PDB file of C-alpha atoms in Angstrom:
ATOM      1  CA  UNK K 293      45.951   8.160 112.736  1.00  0.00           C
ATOM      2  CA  UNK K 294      42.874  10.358 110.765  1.00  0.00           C
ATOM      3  CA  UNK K 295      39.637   8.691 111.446  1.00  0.00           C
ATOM      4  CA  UNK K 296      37.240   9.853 108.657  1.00  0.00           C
ATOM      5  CA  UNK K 297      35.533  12.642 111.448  1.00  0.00           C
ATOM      6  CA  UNK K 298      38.704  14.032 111.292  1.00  0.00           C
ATOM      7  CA  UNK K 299      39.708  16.878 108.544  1.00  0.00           C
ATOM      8  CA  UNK K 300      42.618  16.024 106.812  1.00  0.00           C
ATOM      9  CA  UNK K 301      44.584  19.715 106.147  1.00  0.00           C
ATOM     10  CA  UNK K 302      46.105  20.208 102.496  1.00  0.00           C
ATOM     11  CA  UNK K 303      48.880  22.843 102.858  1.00  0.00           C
ATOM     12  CA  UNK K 304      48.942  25.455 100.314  1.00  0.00           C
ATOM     13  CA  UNK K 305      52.313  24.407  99.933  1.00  0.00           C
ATOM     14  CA  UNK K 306      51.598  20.912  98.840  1.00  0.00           C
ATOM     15  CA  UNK K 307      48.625  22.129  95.766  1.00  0.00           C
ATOM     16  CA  UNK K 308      51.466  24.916  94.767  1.00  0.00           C
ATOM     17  CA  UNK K 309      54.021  21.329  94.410  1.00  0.00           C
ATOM     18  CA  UNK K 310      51.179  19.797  92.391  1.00  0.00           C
ATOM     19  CA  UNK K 311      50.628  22.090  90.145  1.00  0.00           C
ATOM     20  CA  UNK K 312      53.895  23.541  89.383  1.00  0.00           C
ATOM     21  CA  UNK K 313      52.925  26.926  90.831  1.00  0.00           C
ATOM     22  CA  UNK K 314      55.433  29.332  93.359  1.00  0.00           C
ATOM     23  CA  UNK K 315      53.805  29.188  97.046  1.00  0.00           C
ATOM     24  CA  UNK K 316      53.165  33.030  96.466  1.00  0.00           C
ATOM     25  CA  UNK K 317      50.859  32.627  93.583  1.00  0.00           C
ATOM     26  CA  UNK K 318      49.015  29.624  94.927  1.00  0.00           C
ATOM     27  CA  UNK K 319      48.308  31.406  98.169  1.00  0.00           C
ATOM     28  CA  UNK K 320      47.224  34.750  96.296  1.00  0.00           C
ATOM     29  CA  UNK K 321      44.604  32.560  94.266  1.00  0.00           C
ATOM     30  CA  UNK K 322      43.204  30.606  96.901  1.00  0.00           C
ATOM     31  CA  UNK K 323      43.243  34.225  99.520  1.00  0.00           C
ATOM     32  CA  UNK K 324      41.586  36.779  96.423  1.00  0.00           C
ATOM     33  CA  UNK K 325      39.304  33.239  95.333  1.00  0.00           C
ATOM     34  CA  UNK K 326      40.355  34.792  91.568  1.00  0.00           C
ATOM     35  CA  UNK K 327      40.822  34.348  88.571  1.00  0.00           C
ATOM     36  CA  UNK K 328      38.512  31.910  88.590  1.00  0.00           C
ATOM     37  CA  UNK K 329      39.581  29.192  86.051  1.00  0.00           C
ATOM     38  CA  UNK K 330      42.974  29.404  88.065  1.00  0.00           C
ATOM     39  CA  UNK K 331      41.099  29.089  91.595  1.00  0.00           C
ATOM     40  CA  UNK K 332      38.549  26.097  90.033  1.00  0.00           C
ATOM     41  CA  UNK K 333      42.068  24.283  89.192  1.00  0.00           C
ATOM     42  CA  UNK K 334      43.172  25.014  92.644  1.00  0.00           C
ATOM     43  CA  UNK K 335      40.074  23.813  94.548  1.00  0.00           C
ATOM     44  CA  UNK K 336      40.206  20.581  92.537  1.00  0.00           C
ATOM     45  CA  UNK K 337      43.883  19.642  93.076  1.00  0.00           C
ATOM     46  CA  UNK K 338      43.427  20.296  96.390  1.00  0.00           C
ATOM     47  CA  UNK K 339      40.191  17.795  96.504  1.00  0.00           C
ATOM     48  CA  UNK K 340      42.304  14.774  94.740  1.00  0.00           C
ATOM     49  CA  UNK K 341      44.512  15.500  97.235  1.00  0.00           C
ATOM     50  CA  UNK K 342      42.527  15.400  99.682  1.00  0.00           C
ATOM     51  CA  UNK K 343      41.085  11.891  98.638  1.00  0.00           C
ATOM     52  CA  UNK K 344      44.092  10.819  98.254  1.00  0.00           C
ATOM     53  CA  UNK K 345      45.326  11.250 101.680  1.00  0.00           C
ATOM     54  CA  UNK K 346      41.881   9.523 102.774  1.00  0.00           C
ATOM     55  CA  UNK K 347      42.945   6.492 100.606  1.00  0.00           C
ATOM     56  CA  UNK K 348      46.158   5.959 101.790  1.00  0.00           C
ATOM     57  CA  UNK K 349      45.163   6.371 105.867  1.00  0.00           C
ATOM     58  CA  UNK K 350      42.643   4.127 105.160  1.00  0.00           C
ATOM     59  CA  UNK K 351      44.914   1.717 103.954  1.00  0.00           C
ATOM     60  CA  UNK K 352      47.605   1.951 106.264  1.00  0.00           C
ATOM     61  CA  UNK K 353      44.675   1.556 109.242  1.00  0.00           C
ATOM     62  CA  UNK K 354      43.968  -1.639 107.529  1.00  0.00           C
TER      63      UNK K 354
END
């Protein structure tokens, strides 16, 4: 299991599923870091993520 020390990876794959985006476009954004509306909406899908994959180790550790 992912202890909190532990970085939890978000595929690029997995934000370009979120957000409705082909895996080519998703990469380009987060690889050029531009446009920069796009890459903010990136950045923060992949945070929820991110905490979301925290909340549900947690739970299952529990």
């Amino acid at each position: 299991m992912t202890t909190s020390n532990e970085k939890i990876e978000i595929k690029v794959s997995e934000v370009a599923a979120v957000l409705g985006w082909k895996y080519t476009t998703a990469k380009s954004i987060k690889d050029r870091m531009s446009p920069k509306i796009k890459f903010q909406t990136y950045l923060d899908c992949e945070k929820k993520l991110r905490e979301a994959k925290e909340k549900i180790n947690n739970e299952l550790s529990n």
